[in-house]
Coordinates of C-alpha atoms in Angstrom, one line a residue:
Chain K
X1435 CA -120.7 53.5 -3.1
X1436 CA -119.7 52.3 -6.5
X1437 CA -119.3 48.6 -5.8
X1438 CA -119.5 46.1 -2.9
X1439 CA -115.8 45.3 -2.7
X1440 CA -115.3 48.7 -1.1
X1441 CA -116.9 47.3 2.1
X1442 CA -115.2 44.0 2.2
X1443 CA -114.4 42.5 5.6
X1444 CA -110.7 42.4 6.3
X1445 CA -110.3 38.6 6.1
X1446 CA -112.2 38.4 2.9
X1447 CA -110.0 41.1 1.4
X1448 CA -106.9 39.2 2.6
X1449 CA -108.1 36.0 0.9
X1450 CA -108.9 37.8 -2.3
X1451 CA -105.5 39.6 -2.2
X1452 CA -103.6 36.4 -1.7
X1453 CA -105.5 34.6 -4.4
X1454 CA -104.8 37.4 -6.9
X1455 CA -101.2 37.8 -5.8
X1456 CA -100.5 34.1 -6.4
X1457 CA -102.0 34.3 -9.9
X1458 CA -100.1 37.5 -10.7
X1459 CA -96.7 36.3 -9.5
X1460 CA -97.2 33.1 -11.4
X1461 CA -98.0 35.1 -14.5
X1462 CA -95.0 37.4 -14.3
X1463 CA -92.7 34.4 -13.6
X1464 CA -93.9 33.0 -16.9
X1465 CA -94.2 36.0 -19.1
X1466 CA -91.8 38.7 -17.9
X1467 CA -88.1 37.8 -18.3
X1468 CA -87.1 40.5 -15.8
X1469 CA -89.1 38.8 -13.0
X1470 CA -88.3 35.3 -14.1
X1471 CA -84.6 36.1 -13.8
X1472 CA -85.0 37.9 -10.5
X1473 CA -86.9 35.1 -9.0
X1474 CA -84.2 32.7 -10.2
X1475 CA -81.4 34.9 -8.7
X1476 CA -83.3 35.1 -5.4
X1477 CA -84.1 31.4 -5.5
X1478 CA -87.7 32.4 -5.0
X1479 CA -90.1 29.6 -5.7
X1480 CA -93.5 30.8 -6.9
X1481 CA -95.2 27.8 -5.4
X1482 CA -94.0 28.8 -1.9
X1483 CA -96.1 32.0 -1.9
X1484 CA -98.6 30.8 0.7
X1485 CA -99.4 33.9 2.7
X1486 CA -99.6 37.6 2.1
X1487 CA -96.6 38.1 4.3
X1488 CA -94.6 36.1 1.8
X1489 CA -94.7 39.2 -0.4
X1490 CA -91.7 40.3 1.6
X1491 CA -89.6 37.7 0.0
X1492 CA -90.4 39.1 -3.4
X1493 CA -87.9 41.4 -5.1
X1494 CA -88.6 45.1 -5.5
X1495 CA -89.1 46.9 -8.8
X1496 CA -87.6 50.4 -9.3
X1497 CA -88.1 53.1 -11.9
X1498 CA -84.7 52.2 -13.2
X1499 CA -85.8 48.6 -13.8
X1500 CA -88.7 49.9 -15.9
X1501 CA -86.3 52.2 -17.8
X1502 CA -83.9 49.4 -18.4
X1503 CA -86.7 47.5 -20.1
X1504 CA -87.8 50.4 -22.3
X1505 CA -90.1 50.2 -24.1
X1506 CA -92.0 46.9 -23.9
X1507 CA -89.7 44.6 -21.8
X1508 CA -92.0 44.6 -18.8
X1509 CA -95.2 43.8 -20.7
X1510 CA -96.7 40.5 -19.6
X1511 CA -98.9 40.1 -22.7
X1512 CA -98.1 40.2 -26.4
X1513 CA -98.7 43.6 -28.0
X1514 CA -101.8 42.2 -29.9
X1515 CA -103.5 42.0 -26.5
X1516 CA -102.6 45.6 -25.6
X1517 CA -105.2 48.2 -26.4
X1518 CA -103.7 51.3 -24.9
X1519 CA -100.2 52.6 -24.4
X1520 CA -99.3 55.5 -22.0
X1521 CA -95.9 56.8 -21.0
X1522 CA -94.6 58.7 -18.1
X1523 CA -93.0 62.1 -18.7
X1524 CA -89.3 62.0 -19.2
X1525 CA -86.8 62.2 -22.0
X1526 CA -86.5 59.3 -24.4
X1527 CA -84.8 56.5 -22.7
X1528 CA -85.7 58.1 -19.4
X1529 CA -89.4 57.5 -20.0
X1530 CA -91.3 54.5 -19.0
X1531 CA -93.9 52.9 -21.2
X1532 CA -97.0 51.2 -19.8
X1533 CA -99.7 49.2 -21.5
X1534 CA -103.2 48.1 -20.9
X1535 CA -105.4 45.2 -22.0
X1536 CA -109.1 45.7 -22.5
X1537 CA -109.6 44.1 -19.1
X1538 CA -107.1 46.6 -17.6
X1539 CA -109.0 49.5 -19.2
X1540 CA -112.2 48.1 -17.7
X1541 CA -110.7 47.8 -14.3
X1542 CA -109.2 51.2 -14.5
X1543 CA -112.5 52.7 -15.5
X1544 CA -114.2 51.0 -12.6
X1545 CA -111.6 52.2 -10.1
X1546 CA -112.0 55.8 -11.4
X1547 CA -115.8 55.5 -11.1
X1548 CA -115.2 54.4 -7.5
X1549 CA -113.1 57.4 -6.7
X1550 CA -115.5 59.8 -8.5
X1551 CA -118.4 58.2 -6.5
X1552 CA -116.5 58.5 -3.3
X1553 CA -115.9 62.2 -4.0
X1554 CA -119.6 62.8 -4.5
X1555 CA -119.8 62.7 -8.3
X1556 CA -122.7 60.8 -9.8
X1557 CA -124.4 60.2 -13.1
X1558 CA -126.1 63.6 -12.8
X1559 CA -122.9 65.5 -12.9
X1560 CA -121.2 67.3 -15.7
X1561 CA -117.5 66.7 -15.3
X1562 CA -114.8 68.9 -16.8
X1563 CA -111.5 67.1 -17.3
X1564 CA -108.8 69.6 -17.4
X1565 CA -105.9 67.1 -17.2
X1566 CA -103.9 66.8 -20.3
X1567 CA -105.0 64.2 -22.7
X1568 CA -102.3 62.2 -24.3
X1569 CA -99.5 60.0 -23.1
X1570 CA -100.0 61.3 -19.6
X1571 CA -102.5 58.9 -17.8
X1572 CA -104.5 61.7 -16.1
X1573 CA -106.8 62.8 -18.9
X1574 CA -107.8 59.5 -20.4
X1575 CA -107.8 57.7 -17.1
X1576 CA -110.4 60.1 -15.6
X1577 CA -112.3 60.3 -18.9
X1578 CA -113.1 56.6 -19.2
X1579 CA -113.9 56.3 -15.5
X1580 CA -116.3 59.2 -15.7
X1581 CA -118.0 57.7 -18.7
X1582 CA -118.3 54.4 -16.9
X1583 CA -119.9 56.2 -14.1
X1584 CA -122.4 57.8 -16.5
X1585 CA -121.5 61.4 -15.8
X1586 CA -121.5 63.9 -18.7
X1587 CA -117.8 64.3 -19.7
X1588 CA -116.3 67.4 -21.1
X1589 CA -112.8 66.4 -22.3
X1590 CA -111.5 69.9 -22.5
X1591 CA -107.9 68.9 -21.6
X1592 CA -105.4 71.3 -19.9
X1593 CA -104.7 74.9 -20.6
X1594 CA -106.6 78.0 -21.9
X1595 CA -108.0 79.0 -18.6
X1596 CA -110.4 81.6 -19.9
X1597 CA -112.0 79.0 -22.2
X1598 CA -112.1 76.6 -19.2
X1599 CA -114.1 79.2 -17.3
X1600 CA -116.3 80.0 -20.3
X1601 CA -117.2 76.3 -20.7
X1602 CA -117.7 76.0 -17.0
X1603 CA -120.3 78.7 -17.1
X1604 CA -122.0 77.7 -20.4
X1605 CA -122.0 73.9 -19.9
X1606 CA -122.9 74.2 -16.2
X1607 CA -120.0 72.1 -15.1
X1608 CA -120.5 70.5 -11.7
X1609 CA -117.2 68.7 -11.2
X1610 CA -113.7 69.8 -12.0
X1611 CA -110.8 67.5 -12.5
X1612 CA -107.3 69.0 -12.6
X1613 CA -104.2 69.6 -10.6
X1614 CA -104.7 71.6 -7.4
X1615 CA -102.5 74.4 -8.5
X1616 CA -104.5 74.7 -11.7
X1617 CA -107.7 75.0 -9.7
X1618 CA -106.2 78.0 -7.9
X1619 CA -105.2 79.5 -11.2
X1620 CA -108.8 79.1 -12.4
X1621 CA -109.9 80.9 -9.3
X1622 CA -107.4 83.7 -9.9
X1623 CA -108.6 84.2 -13.5
X1624 CA -112.2 84.2 -12.4
X1625 CA -111.4 86.9 -10.0
X1626 CA -109.6 88.9 -12.7
X1627 CA -112.6 88.6 -14.9
X1628 CA -115.0 89.5 -12.2
X1629 CA -116.8 86.2 -12.2
X1630 CA -118.3 85.0 -8.9
X1631 CA -117.6 81.3 -8.5
X1632 CA -120.8 81.0 -6.4
X1633 CA -122.8 81.8 -9.6
X1634 CA -121.4 78.7 -11.2
X1635 CA -122.8 75.2 -10.9
X1636 CA -119.5 73.8 -9.6
X1637 CA -119.8 71.4 -6.6
X1638 CA -116.9 69.0 -6.7
X1639 CA -113.2 69.2 -7.4
X1640 CA -111.0 66.1 -7.7
X1641 CA -107.4 67.0 -7.6
X1642 CA -104.2 65.0 -8.1
X1643 CA -101.0 64.6 -10.1
X1644 CA -99.0 66.9 -7.9
X1645 CA -98.3 67.4 -4.2
X1646 CA -100.5 69.8 -2.3
X1647 CA -101.4 70.7 1.3
X1648 CA -104.4 71.1 3.6
X1649 CA -104.0 74.8 3.3
X1650 CA -104.4 74.6 -0.4
X1651 CA -107.4 72.4 0.0
X1652 CA -109.0 75.0 2.2
X1653 CA -108.2 77.8 -0.2
X1654 CA -109.6 75.9 -3.2
X1655 CA -112.7 74.9 -1.3
X1656 CA -113.4 78.5 -0.1
X1657 CA -112.6 80.3 -3.3
X1658 CA -114.4 78.0 -5.7
X1659 CA -117.1 76.9 -3.2
X1660 CA -116.5 73.2 -3.8
X1661 CA -115.8 70.0 -2.0
X1662 CA -112.1 69.4 -2.9
X1663 CA -110.8 65.8 -2.7
X1664 CA -107.4 64.3 -3.3
X1665 CA -106.7 61.3 -5.5
X1666 CA -103.5 59.5 -6.2
X1667 CA -102.0 57.3 -8.8
X1668 CA -98.9 56.8 -10.9
X1669 CA -98.6 55.6 -14.4
X1670 CA -96.2 52.8 -13.5
X1671 CA -98.9 51.3 -11.4
X1672 CA -101.9 52.3 -13.4
X1673 CA -102.4 56.0 -13.4
X1674 CA -105.0 57.9 -11.3
X1675 CA -107.4 55.6 -9.5
X1676 CA -104.9 53.8 -7.1
X1677 CA -106.4 55.7 -4.2
X1678 CA -108.8 58.5 -3.6
X1679 CA -110.6 60.4 -0.9
X1680 CA -114.2 60.1 0.1
X1681 CA -116.3 63.1 1.1
X1682 CA -114.9 63.0 4.6
X1683 CA -111.6 64.4 3.2
X1684 CA -109.5 62.5 5.7
X1685 CA -107.0 60.7 3.6
X1686 CA -107.1 58.5 0.5
X1687 CA -108.8 55.0 0.5
X1688 CA -106.4 52.7 -1.4
X1689 CA -108.2 50.3 -3.8
X1690 CA -106.7 47.3 -2.0
X1691 CA -108.6 44.7 -3.9
X1692 CA -106.4 45.7 -6.9
X1693 CA -103.3 47.1 -5.3
X1694 CA -101.3 45.6 -2.4
X1695 CA -99.7 48.3 -0.4
X1696 CA -96.7 48.3 1.9
X1697 CA -95.3 51.3 3.7
X1698 CA -91.6 50.7 4.2
X1699 CA -88.6 52.4 5.7
X1700 CA -86.8 53.5 2.6
X1701 CA -83.4 52.9 4.2
X1702 CA -84.0 49.4 5.7
X1703 CA -86.9 48.4 3.4
X1704 CA -88.6 47.0 6.5
X1705 CA -92.2 47.9 7.3
X1706 CA -92.6 51.0 9.4
X1707 CA -94.9 50.8 12.5
X1708 CA -98.5 51.4 11.5
X1709 CA -99.1 55.2 11.3
X1710 CA -95.4 56.0 10.7
X1711 CA -94.3 57.7 7.6
X1712 CA -92.5 55.5 5.0
X1713 CA -92.2 54.8 1.3
X1714 CA -95.3 53.5 -0.4
X1715 CA -94.6 50.3 -2.2
X1716 CA -97.3 48.9 -4.5
X1717 CA -97.9 45.5 -6.0
X1718 CA -100.5 45.3 -8.7
X1719 CA -102.9 42.4 -8.1
X1720 CA -104.9 42.4 -11.3
X1721 CA -103.0 44.3 -14.0
X1722 CA -102.6 42.1 -17.1
X1723 CA -100.5 44.0 -19.5
X1724 CA -98.2 45.8 -17.1
X1725 CA -98.0 44.1 -13.7
X1726 CA -95.4 45.3 -11.2
X1727 CA -94.1 43.6 -8.1
X1728 CA -93.3 45.7 -5.1
X1729 CA -92.9 48.9 -7.1
X1730 CA -91.0 51.5 -5.2
X1731 CA -93.1 54.7 -5.7
X1732 CA -90.6 56.9 -3.9
X1733 CA -93.7 58.6 -2.5
X1734 CA -93.8 59.2 1.3
X1735 CA -97.0 58.7 3.2
X1736 CA -98.4 57.0 6.2
X1737 CA -101.2 54.6 7.0
X1738 CA -104.3 56.0 8.7
X1739 CA -105.4 53.0 10.6
X1740 CA -108.7 54.3 12.1
X1741 CA -111.9 53.2 10.3
X1742 CA -113.5 55.8 8.1
X1743 CA -117.1 57.0 8.9
X1744 CA -118.0 56.5 5.2
X1745 CA -118.1 52.8 5.7
X1746 CA -115.5 51.9 3.2
X1747 CA -113.1 49.3 4.6
X1748 CA -110.2 50.0 2.3
X1749 CA -107.5 51.5 4.4
X1750 CA -106.5 55.1 4.0
X1751 CA -103.2 56.8 3.5
X1752 CA -102.3 60.4 4.2
X1753 CA -101.8 62.7 1.3
X1754 CA -98.3 62.2 -0.2
X1755 CA -96.0 64.3 2.0
X1756 CA -92.8 64.0 0.0
X1757 CA -90.4 62.0 -2.0
X1758 CA -87.4 59.8 -1.2
X1759 CA -85.6 60.9 -4.3
X1760 CA -85.1 64.2 -6.1
X1761 CA -88.0 64.0 -8.4
X1762 CA -89.9 67.2 -8.8
X1763 CA -93.5 67.7 -9.9
X1764 CA -93.7 70.9 -11.9
X1765 CA -97.1 71.8 -13.4
X1766 CA -98.0 68.2 -13.0
X1767 CA -94.9 67.0 -14.9
X1768 CA -92.3 64.8 -13.3
X1769 CA -88.9 66.3 -13.6
X1770 CA -85.6 64.9 -12.4
X1771 CA -82.7 67.3 -12.0
X1772 CA -80.5 64.6 -13.6
X1773 CA -82.4 65.1 -16.9
X1774 CA -81.5 68.8 -16.8
X1775 CA -77.9 67.8 -16.1
X1776 CA -77.6 65.5 -19.0
X1777 CA -79.2 68.0 -21.4
X1778 CA -76.8 70.7 -20.3
X1779 CA -73.9 68.2 -20.5
X1780 CA -74.8 67.5 -24.0
X1781 CA -74.9 71.2 -24.9
X1782 CA -71.8 72.3 -23.0
X1783 CA -69.7 69.3 -23.4
X1784 CA -68.6 69.5 -19.8
X1785 CA -70.1 68.9 -16.4
X1786 CA -72.6 71.7 -15.9
X1787 CA -73.1 73.8 -12.8
X1788 CA -76.6 74.9 -12.5
X1789 CA -79.4 75.6 -10.0
X1790 CA -83.0 75.0 -10.5
X1791 CA -85.3 77.5 -8.8
X1792 CA -89.0 76.7 -8.6
X1793 CA -91.4 79.3 -7.5
X1794 CA -95.1 79.6 -7.5
X1795 CA -96.3 82.9 -9.0
X1796 CA -100.0 83.5 -9.3
X1797 CA -100.6 79.8 -8.6
X1798 CA -98.4 78.8 -11.5
X1799 CA -95.1 77.0 -11.2
X1800 CA -92.3 79.0 -12.5
X1801 CA -89.0 77.3 -13.2
X1802 CA -85.7 79.1 -13.6
X1803 CA -82.5 77.3 -14.5
X1804 CA -79.5 79.3 -13.5
X1805 CA -76.5 78.1 -15.6
X1806 CA -72.9 79.0 -15.1
X1807 CA -71.4 80.2 -18.3
X1808 CA -68.5 78.2 -19.7
X1809 CA -66.5 79.0 -22.8
X1810 CA -68.4 76.5 -25.0
X1811 CA -71.6 78.5 -24.5
X1812 CA -70.1 82.0 -24.4
X1813 CA -69.9 84.3 -27.3
X1814 CA -68.5 87.8 -27.9
X1815 CA -71.5 88.5 -30.1
X1816 CA -74.8 89.3 -28.4
X1817 CA -76.8 87.7 -31.2
X1818 CA -75.1 84.4 -30.9
X1819 CA -75.2 84.6 -27.1
X1820 CA -79.0 85.1 -27.1
X1821 CA -79.5 82.4 -29.7
X1822 CA -77.6 80.0 -27.4
X1823 CA -79.8 80.9 -24.4
X1824 CA -82.9 80.3 -26.6
X1825 CA -81.5 77.0 -27.8
X1826 CA -80.9 75.9 -24.2
X1827 CA -84.4 77.0 -23.2
X1828 CA -86.0 75.2 -26.1
X1829 CA -84.1 71.9 -25.5
X1830 CA -84.9 71.9 -21.8
X1831 CA -88.6 72.7 -22.5
X1832 CA -89.0 70.0 -25.2
X1833 CA -87.2 67.3 -23.3
X1834 CA -88.6 68.0 -19.9
X1835 CA -92.1 68.7 -21.1
X1836 CA -92.3 71.9 -19.1
X1837 CA -91.4 75.4 -20.0
X1838 CA -88.4 77.0 -18.2
X1839 CA -86.7 80.3 -17.9
X1840 CA -82.9 80.2 -18.4
X1841 CA -80.5 82.7 -16.9
X1842 CA -76.8 82.6 -17.4
X1843 CA -74.6 83.4 -14.5
X1844 CA -70.9 83.8 -14.0
X1845 CA -68.7 80.9 -13.5
X1846 CA -68.2 79.8 -9.9
X1847 CA -71.1 82.0 -8.7
X1848 CA -73.4 79.1 -7.8
X1849 CA -72.8 77.3 -4.6
X1850 CA -71.1 73.9 -4.9
X1851 CA -73.1 71.2 -3.3
X1852 CA -72.6 67.6 -2.7
X1853 CA -75.6 65.5 -3.6
X1854 CA -78.1 66.0 -6.3
X1855 CA -81.1 67.3 -4.5
X1856 CA -79.2 70.4 -3.3
X1857 CA -79.1 71.9 -6.8
X1858 CA -82.8 72.5 -6.5
X1859 CA -84.2 75.5 -4.7
X1860 CA -87.9 74.9 -4.3
X1861 CA -89.5 78.1 -3.0
X1862 CA -93.1 76.9 -3.5
X1863 CA -95.1 77.0 -0.3
X1864 CA -98.0 74.6 -0.7
Chain V
X88 CA -54.4 92.8 -40.0
X89 CA -56.5 91.1 -37.3
X90 CA -56.5 92.3 -33.8
X91 CA -57.1 89.9 -30.9
X92 CA -59.9 90.9 -28.6
X93 CA -61.0 89.3 -25.4
X94 CA -64.6 89.0 -24.3
X95 CA -65.7 88.5 -20.7
X96 CA -69.1 87.3 -19.5
X97 CA -70.6 89.6 -16.9
X98 CA -73.6 89.2 -14.8
X99 CA -75.3 92.5 -14.2
X100 CA -73.9 92.8 -10.7
X101 CA -72.3 95.9 -9.3
X102 CA -68.6 96.0 -9.0
X103 CA -67.8 93.4 -11.6
X104 CA -66.3 95.8 -14.1
X105 CA -64.2 97.4 -11.4
X106 CA -62.9 94.0 -10.4
X107 CA -61.9 93.2 -14.0
X108 CA -60.0 96.4 -14.4
X109 CA -58.2 96.0 -11.1
X110 CA -57.1 92.4 -12.1
X111 CA -55.7 93.9 -15.3
X112 CA -54.0 96.7 -13.4
X113 CA -52.4 94.3 -11.0
X114 CA -51.0 92.4 -13.9
X115 CA -49.7 95.5 -15.6
X116 CA -52.0 95.2 -18.5
X117 CA -53.1 98.3 -20.3
X118 CA -56.6 98.6 -21.8
X119 CA -56.6 100.1 -25.3
X120 CA -60.3 100.0 -25.9
X121 CA -63.4 98.5 -24.4
X122 CA -67.1 98.2 -24.9
X123 CA -70.0 96.6 -23.0
X124 CA -73.0 95.0 -24.6
X125 CA -75.8 94.2 -22.2
X126 CA -79.2 92.8 -21.7
X127 CA -81.4 92.8 -18.6
X128 CA -79.7 89.7 -17.3
X129 CA -76.1 89.7 -18.4
X130 CA -73.4 91.7 -20.3
X131 CA -70.5 91.0 -22.6
X132 CA -67.4 93.0 -22.0
X133 CA -65.1 93.3 -25.0
X134 CA -61.5 94.5 -24.4
X135 CA -58.5 95.2 -26.5
X136 CA -55.4 95.1 -24.3
X137 CA -51.6 95.3 -24.9
X138 CA -51.0 91.8 -23.5
X139 CA -53.8 89.6 -24.7
X140 CA -52.6 86.2 -23.5
X141 CA -51.7 87.5 -20.1
X142 CA -55.0 89.2 -19.7
X143 CA -56.8 86.1 -20.7
X144 CA -54.9 84.0 -18.2
X145 CA -55.3 86.5 -15.4
X146 CA -59.0 86.8 -15.8
X147 CA -59.6 83.1 -16.2
X148 CA -57.5 82.6 -13.1
X149 CA -59.9 84.7 -11.2
X150 CA -62.9 82.7 -12.4
X151 CA -64.1 84.7 -15.3
X152 CA -65.4 83.2 -18.5
X153 CA -63.2 84.6 -21.2
X154 CA -63.4 84.2 -25.0
X155 CA -60.9 85.3 -27.6
X156 CA -61.9 86.6 -31.0
X157 CA -60.4 88.6 -33.8
X158 CA -61.6 92.0 -34.9
X159 CA -60.2 94.6 -37.3
X160 CA -59.2 98.1 -36.5
X161 CA -59.8 100.8 -39.1
X162 CA -58.1 104.2 -38.7
X163 CA -59.9 107.2 -39.9
X164 CA -59.1 110.9 -39.5
X165 CA -60.7 112.3 -36.4
X166 CA -63.0 114.8 -38.1
X167 CA -66.6 115.2 -39.0
X168 CA -67.7 112.5 -41.4
X169 CA -64.8 110.1 -40.6
X170 CA -67.0 107.3 -39.4
X171 CA -69.7 108.1 -42.0
X172 CA -67.3 107.4 -44.8
X173 CA -66.4 103.9 -43.5
X174 CA -70.0 103.0 -42.7
X175 CA -71.1 104.2 -46.1
X176 CA -68.5 102.0 -47.8
X177 CA -69.4 99.0 -45.6
X178 CA -73.0 99.4 -46.5
X179 CA -72.3 99.6 -50.3
X180 CA -70.1 96.5 -50.2
X181 CA -72.8 94.7 -48.3
X182 CA -70.8 93.7 -45.2
X183 CA -72.6 92.6 -42.1
X184 CA -71.3 94.3 -38.9
X185 CA -71.8 92.1 -35.9
X186 CA -70.7 94.9 -33.6
X187 CA -68.4 97.9 -33.5
X188 CA -66.9 100.4 -31.2
X189 CA -64.6 103.3 -31.5
X190 CA -61.9 105.3 -29.6
X191 CA -59.6 108.2 -30.4
X192 CA -55.9 107.6 -30.1
X193 CA -53.6 109.6 -28.0
X194 CA -52.5 112.1 -30.6
X195 CA -56.1 113.0 -31.1
X196 CA -55.6 113.1 -34.8
X197 CA -57.1 109.8 -35.7
X198 CA -60.0 107.7 -34.5
X199 CA -59.8 104.0 -34.4
X200 CA -62.9 101.9 -35.3
X201 CA -63.1 98.3 -34.1
X202 CA -65.2 96.1 -36.2
X203 CA -66.4 92.5 -36.0
X204 CA -67.8 91.4 -39.4
X205 CA -69.5 88.1 -40.2
X206 CA -67.0 87.7 -43.1
X207 CA -63.7 89.1 -41.9
X208 CA -61.6 88.2 -44.9
X209 CA -63.9 89.9 -47.3
X210 CA -64.1 92.9 -45.0
X211 CA -60.4 93.4 -44.9
X212 CA -60.0 93.0 -48.6
X213 CA -62.7 95.3 -49.6
X214 CA -61.9 98.0 -47.0
X215 CA -58.3 98.1 -48.2
X216 CA -59.4 98.2 -51.8
X217 CA -61.5 101.3 -50.9
X218 CA -58.4 102.9 -49.5
X219 CA -59.1 102.6 -45.8
X220 CA -56.2 102.1 -43.3
X221 CA -56.4 98.9 -41.4
X222 CA -54.1 98.8 -38.5
X223 CA -51.7 95.9 -37.7
X224 CA -52.3 94.3 -34.4
X225 CA -49.0 95.5 -33.0
X226 CA -50.0 99.1 -33.8
X227 CA -53.2 98.7 -31.9
X228 CA -51.7 97.1 -28.8
X229 CA -49.2 99.9 -28.6
X230 CA -51.3 102.8 -29.4

């Protein structure tokens, strides 16, 4: 175990949470105008926060609230105290910007070290981080935590699978960090190259940043010969490190000393019965630069109330089973169909009709956008027509952060749906 | 000098061309010339018809994406080297052909070449200067 908090007794944890919650709520009331105004509107008196249950009187924070305060409106400290800035994927204006103080980075590193330890990784391991480094929290989040743990870190970042494998062989990598689909991609390429994964030093795989299934876990474990664990986080709350599985692979321990979790019915916003599926709502307890109160993650999960044989007392949640909104995770990138809609609207000058088809081919997500042709994007010259298709493709790719195929189809050939989610045809079987 | 042409977007699906021609037939519209440019995914059908506006309206009404552009029609004698002479001239003048197609008129004496140039005005002027016959739109619609 990385630290003693992980075995806290329930009442000690509750006391610590309340103490931290009171401090945090007091801070946001003072330093974040968004919360100050909300509290005022709701006539919420900070001093009245006397028990953990009182959290239910606090307002929610949505992704839209964060967007409305782009870029720095939700920061609770001046920029001079911020040492790191990350951003969620999304077009400008759609993106959310998050900041970290030095203390935040230290906490984050500690929580990642916890998750790595829980998954079996130690100071003796060589850890290959194949998450993208950059504005995405995955790469740097894992990196600092792995250094904190004292493992040997290979900051290879994402992509170039053959090189990943070469380095895995030469540097004797023992732990792999990436998305689960990328792990399978690596296994495929190894097979193509005639490399036997059992000849590698690989023992552990820590996977996150996209939804996956028990079936995928089994496949990854068998094909790469590793212990595959799940971890969870989101940049709005911190990044990876919010929750992670131990070696029992039976759900993710939530780092409850730093995050207060609620699982609510997304319709009524009332707590679901323990063990029932609901939306995960998270309140940060210790974040300095970017605290959030009752952040609606839109992720669906359920509480696993039984104690875990590993001895950690932090409660577990089941792997994320879905979303309450239409957000898609494609190659680890968050994509909202509305983004596609607004880009197409911009190009066509009219309400676009499109379908988004997502398939998984050779363990890689393939996205095809079917677009109904309208006069503004139709030309009698083939050269111009193809240039237009390329133009649409490039804009979608650059603004979504993920490559797409574009296919033009005849007008009125796509089904007309009510509701946004229906424009998406997700054929991936996880 | 300029002839109106309609272009229709086609997915590469069977029966689409037949559908377009029947829509035109139902509306008593005569096709004078047509060409299809295609890729693996889609095609562009270009048509010269006797009643352009009616054709456009009829096809749009049936849900097709229709564009209208102008092209020029050059008449050459239907004999060996007829096309070569025009293309040779175009090349010498340095005109860029976006696309072209051809048909032979009813009498069988002349061939009609349909051209879309990047610079249509210059193309008309220079082709005429070089003595080529450019048909009036009414001549083409009623061929």
